[in-house]
PDB file of C-alpha atoms in Angstrom:
ATOM      1  CA  MET A   1       0.000   0.000   0.000  1.00 53.00           C
ATOM      2  CA  ASN A   2       1.321   3.393  -0.943  1.00 61.00           C
ATOM      3  CA  ALA A   3       1.766   6.237   1.585  1.00 59.00           C
ATOM      4  CA  ARG A   4      -0.592   8.405  -0.506  1.00 60.00           C
ATOM      5  CA  TYR A   5      -3.436   5.980   0.147  1.00 57.00           C
ATOM      6  CA  ILE A   6      -2.799   6.051   3.872  1.00 57.00           C
ATOM      7  CA  ILE A   7      -2.835   9.863   3.895  1.00 56.00           C
ATOM      8  CA  LEU A   8      -6.142   9.861   1.960  1.00 54.00           C
ATOM      9  CA  LEU A   9      -7.546   7.344   4.430  1.00 54.00           C
ATOM     10  CA  VAL A  10      -6.506   9.527   7.370  1.00 55.00           C
ATOM     11  CA  PHE A  11      -8.214  12.594   5.915  1.00 54.00           C
ATOM     12  CA  SER A  12     -11.345  10.628   5.056  1.00 54.00           C
ATOM     13  CA  LEU A  13     -11.531   9.412   8.667  1.00 53.00           C
ATOM     14  CA  PHE A  14     -10.999  12.884  10.139  1.00 52.00           C
ATOM     15  CA  ILE A  15     -13.467  14.842   7.974  1.00 51.00           C
ATOM     16  CA  PRO A  16     -16.682  13.185   9.253  1.00 50.00           C
ATOM     17  CA  ALA A  17     -15.254  12.897  12.763  1.00 46.00           C
ATOM     18  CA  GLN A  18     -14.834  16.645  13.120  1.00 48.00           C
ATOM     19  CA  ALA A  19     -18.561  17.105  13.645  1.00 49.00           C
ATOM     20  CA  TYR A  20     -18.305  15.014  16.827  1.00 50.00           C
ATOM     21  CA  ALA A  21     -14.795  15.990  17.940  1.00 47.00           C
ATOM     22  CA  VAL A  22     -14.297  16.878  21.565  1.00 67.00           C
ATOM     23  CA  ASP A  23     -10.676  17.911  21.113  1.00 83.00           C
ATOM     24  CA  GLY A  24      -8.266  18.290  18.204  1.00 92.00           C
ATOM     25  CA  TYR A  25      -4.516  18.349  18.750  1.00 95.00           C
ATOM     26  CA  VAL A  26      -1.172  18.729  17.005  1.00 97.00           C
ATOM     27  CA  GLY A  27       2.278  18.092  18.361  1.00 97.00           C
ATOM     28  CA  LEU A  28       5.961  17.441  17.974  1.00 98.00           C
ATOM     29  CA  GLY A  29       7.893  14.616  19.591  1.00 97.00           C
ATOM     30  CA  LEU A  30      11.590  13.867  20.075  1.00 98.00           C
ATOM     31  CA  GLY A  31      13.089  10.548  21.016  1.00 96.00           C
ATOM     32  CA  GLN A  32      15.298   7.534  20.543  1.00 95.00           C
ATOM     33  CA  SER A  33      14.688   5.084  17.693  1.00 92.00           C
ATOM     34  CA  GLU A  34      15.842   1.518  17.160  1.00 88.00           C
ATOM     35  CA  ILE A  35      15.966  -0.389  13.896  1.00 84.00           C
ATOM     36  CA  ASN A  36      16.383  -4.075  14.649  1.00 77.00           C
ATOM     37  CA  GLN A  37      17.481  -6.566  11.998  1.00 69.00           C
ATOM     38  CA  GLY A  38      17.776  -9.817  13.892  1.00 55.00           C
ATOM     39  CA  LEU A  39      20.349  -9.999  16.704  1.00 57.00           C
ATOM     40  CA  PHE A  40      21.466  -6.366  16.837  1.00 66.00           C
ATOM     41  CA  GLY A  41      19.557  -3.097  17.064  1.00 71.00           C
ATOM     42  CA  GLU A  42      20.891   0.227  15.859  1.00 81.00           C
ATOM     43  CA  TYR A  43      19.882   3.428  17.641  1.00 87.00           C
ATOM     44  CA  GLY A  44      19.297   6.936  16.327  1.00 87.00           C
ATOM     45  CA  ASN A  45      17.808  10.286  17.259  1.00 93.00           C
ATOM     46  CA  ALA A  46      14.247  10.584  16.016  1.00 95.00           C
ATOM     47  CA  TYR A  47      11.329  12.987  15.766  1.00 97.00           C
ATOM     48  CA  LYS A  48       7.640  12.805  14.926  1.00 97.00           C
ATOM     49  CA  ILE A  49       4.865  15.186  13.909  1.00 97.00           C
ATOM     50  CA  ILE A  50       1.452  14.296  15.320  1.00 97.00           C
ATOM     51  CA  GLY A  51      -2.146  15.283  14.616  1.00 96.00           C
ATOM     52  CA  GLY A  52      -5.326  13.843  16.019  1.00 95.00           C
ATOM     53  CA  ILE A  53      -8.905  14.180  17.121  1.00 93.00           C
ATOM     54  CA  ARG A  54     -10.220  13.033  20.482  1.00 89.00           C
ATOM     55  CA  LEU A  55     -13.735  11.840  19.702  1.00 89.00           C
ATOM     56  CA  HIS A  56     -14.626  10.710  23.201  1.00 87.00           C
ATOM     57  CA  PRO A  57     -12.879  10.815  26.592  1.00 86.00           C
ATOM     58  CA  ASN A  58     -11.687   7.249  25.853  1.00 91.00           C
ATOM     59  CA  LEU A  59     -11.109   7.307  22.061  1.00 93.00           C
ATOM     60  CA  ALA A  60      -9.004   9.306  19.607  1.00 94.00           C
ATOM     61  CA  LEU A  61      -7.893   8.980  15.991  1.00 96.00           C
ATOM     62  CA  GLU A  62      -4.266   9.930  15.432  1.00 96.00           C
ATOM     63  CA  ALA A  63      -1.892  10.263  12.481  1.00 97.00           C
ATOM     64  CA  ALA A  64       1.853  10.849  12.585  1.00 97.00           C
ATOM     65  CA  TYR A  65       4.941  11.246  10.449  1.00 97.00           C
ATOM     66  CA  LEU A  66       7.877   9.439  12.106  1.00 96.00           C
ATOM     67  CA  ASP A  67      11.513  10.040  11.182  1.00 95.00           C
ATOM     68  CA  TYR A  68      13.747   7.420  12.808  1.00 92.00           C
ATOM     69  CA  GLY A  69      16.962   9.329  12.111  1.00 89.00           C
ATOM     70  CA  LYS A  70      20.084   7.682  10.674  1.00 87.00           C
ATOM     71  CA  PRO A  71      21.185   4.815  12.915  1.00 83.00           C
ATOM     72  CA  LYS A  72      24.595   3.354  12.004  1.00 80.00           C
ATOM     73  CA  GLU A  73      26.400   0.124  12.698  1.00 80.00           C
ATOM     74  CA  ASN A  74      30.005  -0.841  12.068  1.00 77.00           C
ATOM     75  CA  LEU A  75      30.726  -4.547  12.308  1.00 76.00           C
ATOM     76  CA  PHE A  76      34.224  -5.753  11.373  1.00 80.00           C
ATOM     77  CA  GLY A  77      34.721  -3.103   8.665  1.00 77.00           C
ATOM     78  CA  VAL A  78      31.212  -3.332   7.238  1.00 82.00           C
ATOM     79  CA  GLU A  79      29.449  -0.014   7.927  1.00 82.00           C
ATOM     80  CA  THR A  80      25.689   0.207   7.453  1.00 82.00           C
ATOM     81  CA  GLU A  81      23.562   3.345   7.775  1.00 85.00           C
ATOM     82  CA  TYR A  82      19.765   3.235   7.887  1.00 85.00           C
ATOM     83  CA  GLU A  83      17.402   6.078   6.941  1.00 89.00           C
ATOM     84  CA  ALA A  84      13.906   5.173   8.078  1.00 89.00           C
ATOM     85  CA  THR A  85      10.590   7.025   7.969  1.00 93.00           C
ATOM     86  CA  ALA A  86       6.942   6.064   8.432  1.00 94.00           C
ATOM     87  CA  VAL A  87       3.462   7.555   8.136  1.00 96.00           C
ATOM     88  CA  ALA A  88       1.094   5.969  10.654  1.00 96.00           C
ATOM     89  CA  ILE A  89      -2.584   6.080  11.610  1.00 97.00           C
ATOM     90  CA  TRP A  90      -3.919   4.734  14.880  1.00 96.00           C
ATOM     91  CA  ALA A  91      -7.089   4.266  16.841  1.00 97.00           C
ATOM     92  CA  LYS A  92      -6.026   5.403  20.291  1.00 96.00           C
ATOM     93  CA  GLY A  93      -7.685   4.231  23.493  1.00 96.00           C
ATOM     94  CA  LEU A  94      -7.333   6.465  26.564  1.00 94.00           C
ATOM     95  CA  TRP A  95      -7.911   5.605  30.186  1.00 94.00           C
ATOM     96  CA  PRO A  96      -8.122   8.673  32.448  1.00 92.00           C
ATOM     97  CA  VAL A  97      -6.309   7.601  35.628  1.00 95.00           C
ATOM     98  CA  THR A  98      -6.743  11.012  37.253  1.00 94.00           C
ATOM     99  CA  GLN A  99      -8.143  14.293  36.004  1.00 90.00           C
ATOM    100  CA  LYS A 100      -4.661  15.207  34.692  1.00 94.00           C
ATOM    101  CA  ILE A 101      -3.164  11.837  33.632  1.00 95.00           C
ATOM    102  CA  ASP A 102      -4.271   9.459  30.859  1.00 94.00           C
ATOM    103  CA  LEU A 103      -2.823   6.051  30.061  1.00 97.00           C
ATOM    104  CA  LEU A 104      -3.004   5.231  26.365  1.00 96.00           C
ATOM    105  CA  GLY A 105      -2.747   2.368  23.926  1.00 97.00           C
ATOM    106  CA  LYS A 106      -2.987   2.520  20.160  1.00 97.00           C
ATOM    107  CA  LEU A 107      -3.364   0.144  17.223  1.00 97.00           C
ATOM    108  CA  GLY A 108      -3.093   0.928  13.537  1.00 96.00           C
ATOM    109  CA  LEU A 109      -1.109   0.791  10.324  1.00 95.00           C
ATOM    110  CA  ALA A 110       2.180   2.340   9.270  1.00 95.00           C
ATOM    111  CA  ALA A 111       3.522   2.841   5.757  1.00 94.00           C
ATOM    112  CA  TRP A 112       7.314   2.735   6.189  1.00 92.00           C
ATOM    113  CA  LYS A 113      10.418   3.149   4.063  1.00 91.00           C
ATOM    114  CA  VAL A 114      14.008   2.191   4.909  1.00 86.00           C
ATOM    115  CA  LYS A 115      17.071   3.114   2.871  1.00 88.00           C
ATOM    116  CA  GLU A 116      20.091   0.979   3.795  1.00 84.00           C
ATOM    117  CA  THR A 117      23.556   2.125   2.689  1.00 84.00           C
ATOM    118  CA  THR A 118      26.420  -0.341   3.163  1.00 84.00           C
ATOM    119  CA  THR A 119      30.145   0.279   2.769  1.00 84.00           C
ATOM    120  CA  VAL A 120      32.560  -2.669   2.941  1.00 86.00           C
ATOM    121  CA  PHE A 121      36.123  -1.743   4.018  1.00 83.00           C
ATOM    122  CA  GLY A 122      35.860   1.756   2.486  1.00 77.00           C
ATOM    123  CA  SER A 123      34.613   0.583  -0.921  1.00 81.00           C
ATOM    124  CA  PRO A 124      31.947   2.624  -2.764  1.00 85.00           C
ATOM    125  CA  PRO A 125      28.625   2.378  -0.912  1.00 83.00           C
ATOM    126  CA  SER A 126      25.751   0.230  -2.119  1.00 85.00           C
ATOM    127  CA  THR A 127      22.189   1.273  -1.350  1.00 88.00           C
ATOM    128  CA  THR A 128      19.017  -0.786  -1.082  1.00 84.00           C
ATOM    129  CA  THR A 129      15.536   0.488  -0.311  1.00 86.00           C
ATOM    130  CA  SER A 130      12.622  -1.415   1.174  1.00 84.00           C
ATOM    131  CA  ASP A 131       9.113  -0.289   2.030  1.00 89.00           C
ATOM    132  CA  GLY A 132       5.760  -1.636   3.050  1.00 90.00           C
ATOM    133  CA  THR A 133       2.665  -1.217   5.172  1.00 92.00           C
ATOM    134  CA  ASN A 134       2.445  -3.128   8.428  1.00 92.00           C
ATOM    135  CA  PHE A 135       0.718  -3.340  11.784  1.00 93.00           C
ATOM    136  CA  SER A 136       1.741  -0.694  14.325  1.00 94.00           C
ATOM    137  CA  TRP A 137       1.027  -0.314  18.032  1.00 95.00           C
ATOM    138  CA  GLY A 138       1.983   1.878  20.948  1.00 96.00           C
ATOM    139  CA  VAL A 139       1.553   2.498  24.686  1.00 98.00           C
ATOM    140  CA  GLY A 140       2.171   5.522  26.855  1.00 97.00           C
ATOM    141  CA  ALA A 141       0.884   8.196  29.179  1.00 98.00           C
ATOM    142  CA  ALA A 142      -0.327  11.768  28.707  1.00 95.00           C
ATOM    143  CA  PHE A 143       0.144  14.459  31.338  1.00 96.00           C
ATOM    144  CA  ASN A 144      -2.563  17.130  30.916  1.00 92.00           C
ATOM    145  CA  TYR A 145      -1.563  19.721  33.509  1.00 90.00           C
ATOM    146  CA  TRP A 146      -2.470  22.741  31.338  1.00 91.00           C
ATOM    147  CA  ASP A 147      -5.687  23.712  29.563  1.00 88.00           C
ATOM    148  CA  ARG A 148      -4.380  23.577  25.982  1.00 92.00           C
ATOM    149  CA  PHE A 149      -1.001  21.901  26.367  1.00 95.00           C
ATOM    150  CA  SER A 150       0.058  18.389  27.396  1.00 94.00           C
ATOM    151  CA  ILE A 151       3.142  16.189  27.497  1.00 97.00           C
ATOM    152  CA  GLN A 152       2.949  12.641  26.154  1.00 96.00           C
ATOM    153  CA  VAL A 153       5.478   9.834  26.772  1.00 98.00           C
ATOM    154  CA  GLU A 154       5.200   6.857  24.384  1.00 97.00           C
ATOM    155  CA  TYR A 155       6.678   3.649  23.043  1.00 97.00           C
ATOM    156  CA  GLU A 156       5.695   2.827  19.438  1.00 96.00           C
ATOM    157  CA  ASP A 157       6.476  -0.266  17.382  1.00 93.00           C
ATOM    158  CA  VAL A 158       6.167  -0.855  13.634  1.00 89.00           C
ATOM    159  CA  ASN A 159       6.493  -4.523  12.702  1.00 81.00           C
ATOM    160  CA  ALA A 160       8.201  -3.871   9.374  1.00 69.00           C
ATOM    161  CA  ASP A 161       9.645  -6.487   7.032  1.00 66.00           C
ATOM    162  CA  ILE A 162      13.148  -5.586   8.235  1.00 61.00           C
ATOM    163  CA  ASN A 163      12.041  -6.872  11.648  1.00 65.00           C
ATOM    164  CA  THR A 164      10.993  -3.963  13.866  1.00 78.00           C
ATOM    165  CA  MET A 165      11.280  -0.193  14.032  1.00 86.00           C
ATOM    166  CA  THR A 166      10.664   1.202  17.506  1.00 91.00           C
ATOM    167  CA  LEU A 167      10.524   4.690  18.981  1.00 93.00           C
ATOM    168  CA  TRP A 168      10.634   5.959  22.564  1.00 96.00           C
ATOM    169  CA  SER A 169       9.477   9.585  22.545  1.00 97.00           C
ATOM    170  CA  VAL A 170       8.392  12.590  24.569  1.00 98.00           C
ATOM    171  CA  SER A 171       5.928  14.850  22.750  1.00 97.00           C
ATOM    172  CA  ALA A 172       4.460  18.277  23.367  1.00 97.00           C
ATOM    173  CA  LEU A 173       0.820  18.513  22.231  1.00 96.00           C
ATOM    174  CA  TYR A 174      -1.318  21.598  21.685  1.00 96.00           C
ATOM    175  CA  ARG A 175      -5.071  20.994  21.976  1.00 91.00           C
ATOM    176  CA  PHE A 176      -7.590  23.175  20.166  1.00 89.00           C
TER     177      PHE A 176
END
């Protein structure tokens, strides 16, 4: 499935939902990513851009662009760099623990793309690209101490063909 179709699906879900929306939000998150291909995981600095609509105190629809950074590995002279991105949509369940704290879980789909560049003992690099659409999930907590602003801490996992792409992040959300 192409990323364009996922974006169209996201907008088609959000347009009718706006009539019932309790809360819309946008945000930016920073974190640590891991791209795992079997035994070893490579880590990178990551960011994400988030948008969503809270339809009910316990349900939201969310979309995000995730950039997993450029994790690198160097194993016995073979250097590999990964460039990974994803566009994801989730149905997000929220459980208000207190008036200011929500626990959350989310399930959805992510269209991902990974560019892998390998250099063997300084030779010219070779590049391969893989992409796909796979199941995605996440868990976390939201801290809603301000009227229009909240902090969200999350773990997200995309079960991509390369094995898994994960992201630990802290996000600042603005509600409107």
